[in-house]
Amino acid sequence: MSTPTLSIITVCYNAREALQETLENVLCQSFPSFEYLVIDGGSTDGTLSLLKQSSESFARAQIPFQYISEPDHGIYDAMNKGTQAAEGTWLLFLNAGDLLADPHILEQIFSVPAYGSVIYGDTVCVYRNRQKLYPALPLADITHEMAFCHQSALIKRTLLLKQPYDTSYRICADHHFFLSMYLKEIPFDYRPVPISIYEIAGYSDRNKLTAHREQNRMQRELHIFRPSASWILRECTFYIKLLIKSVGGRKIIDLVRKKRLQ
């Protein structure tokens, strides 16, 4: 069997229903040269039986499919495990519940030769049946925030073999990786199309303070931290928003998320 162009990797833990959505979405892709891997953290909610059943569907579709179900040390440890098990030239990470934006999106992406080692695009964000297209930010913004969604990025596997996700970052190991590549002047290739559909109430969205602290930490570790008026403004804005959300509770959080998707 020839080497697949792409490996799609889903990491999950006790997310059977969300995983089923992702499995069905991946099965609909028209692109012929990819494999699909699921790295499960040893779920106890029936995920393993779902994966066994899904093997038949992927076999009928002639899509190489494999899964691993065993305890891991968190989401980025599982992603590193997926990188090691993958055979594709490119990697795309979709968490359980994440979807590819269109059945032909992979075919569209690979119809144009890549000039970079990271291909990234736009994202459709969803919250409680509302959705909105979020174009990727200017790439230079990656020095202080994620300029694009991880699920909307395809990465040359050789990059992640040389520099796996740093698992000391619980929330922002993907941001740390992409920022490291940016500072090394690895070429990025932007495609102005939505690649993935992402639920904004995910793990990082529920752990904003930890994510913010990790972003500040990576700036220092990568020697790009520069106190400035814009940095002070961003810090003040972040903590004011965090205070409002903590005082207002769930109603405020829901209101803010719905406002973002108007």
PDB file of C-alpha atoms in Angstrom, residues 118 120 136-150 153 172-188 214-216 218-219 222 224 234:
ATOM      1  CA  VAL A 118       2.162  24.197   7.766  1.00  0.00           C
ATOM      2  CA  TYR A 120      -3.755  26.604   7.696  1.00  0.00           C
ATOM      3  CA  ALA A 136      -7.465  33.255  10.462  1.00  0.00           C
ATOM      4  CA  LEU A 137      -5.731  36.260  12.000  1.00  0.00           C
ATOM      5  CA  PRO A 138      -2.591  37.801  10.494  1.00  0.00           C
ATOM      6  CA  LEU A 139       0.171  35.271  11.124  1.00  0.00           C
ATOM      7  CA  ALA A 140       2.281  37.815  13.059  1.00  0.00           C
ATOM      8  CA  ASP A 141      -0.411  37.758  15.781  1.00  0.00           C
ATOM      9  CA  ILE A 142       0.797  34.292  16.742  1.00  0.00           C
ATOM     10  CA  THR A 143       3.404  35.925  18.992  1.00  0.00           C
ATOM     11  CA  HIS A 144       0.653  36.685  21.529  1.00  0.00           C
ATOM     12  CA  GLU A 145      -2.388  34.576  20.515  1.00  0.00           C
ATOM     13  CA  MET A 146      -3.339  31.673  18.284  1.00  0.00           C
ATOM     14  CA  ALA A 147      -3.728  33.110  14.813  1.00  0.00           C
ATOM     15  CA  PHE A 148      -5.738  30.113  13.603  1.00  0.00           C
ATOM     16  CA  CYS A 149      -7.474  27.053  14.999  1.00  0.00           C
ATOM     17  CA  HIS A 150      -5.384  23.922  15.558  1.00  0.00           C
ATOM     18  CA  ALA A 153      -4.019  23.321  10.345  1.00  0.00           C
ATOM     19  CA  CYS A 172      -1.286  25.685  24.785  1.00  0.00           C
ATOM     20  CA  ALA A 173       1.205  23.093  23.553  1.00  0.00           C
ATOM     21  CA  ASP A 174      -0.162  23.577  20.029  1.00  0.00           C
ATOM     22  CA  HIS A 175       0.331  27.357  20.240  1.00  0.00           C
ATOM     23  CA  HIS A 176       3.839  26.790  21.608  1.00  0.00           C
ATOM     24  CA  PHE A 177       4.622  24.480  18.687  1.00  0.00           C
ATOM     25  CA  PHE A 178       3.312  26.822  15.982  1.00  0.00           C
ATOM     26  CA  LEU A 179       5.019  29.830  17.568  1.00  0.00           C
ATOM     27  CA  SER A 180       8.291  27.886  17.677  1.00  0.00           C
ATOM     28  CA  MET A 181       7.929  27.061  13.972  1.00  0.00           C
ATOM     29  CA  TYR A 182       7.129  30.690  13.170  1.00  0.00           C
ATOM     30  CA  LEU A 183      10.225  31.913  15.012  1.00  0.00           C
ATOM     31  CA  LYS A 184      12.322  29.347  13.146  1.00  0.00           C
ATOM     32  CA  GLU A 185      10.934  30.851   9.916  1.00  0.00           C
ATOM     33  CA  ILE A 186       9.289  27.610   8.847  1.00  0.00           C
ATOM     34  CA  PRO A 187       7.025  28.590   5.912  1.00  0.00           C
ATOM     35  CA  PHE A 188       3.269  28.754   6.582  1.00  0.00           C
ATOM     36  CA  GLU A 214       0.881  29.494  29.464  1.00  0.00           C
ATOM     37  CA  GLN A 215       0.928  32.049  26.649  1.00  0.00           C
ATOM     38  CA  ASN A 216       2.915  34.446  28.827  1.00  0.00           C
ATOM     39  CA  MET A 218       5.960  30.612  26.214  1.00  0.00           C
ATOM     40  CA  GLN A 219       6.791  34.203  25.305  1.00  0.00           C
ATOM     41  CA  LEU A 222      11.054  31.637  23.523  1.00  0.00           C
ATOM     42  CA  ILE A 224      10.079  37.225  22.702  1.00  0.00           C
ATOM     43  CA  ARG A 234      -4.065  43.167  26.449  1.00  0.00           C
TER      44      ARG A 234
END
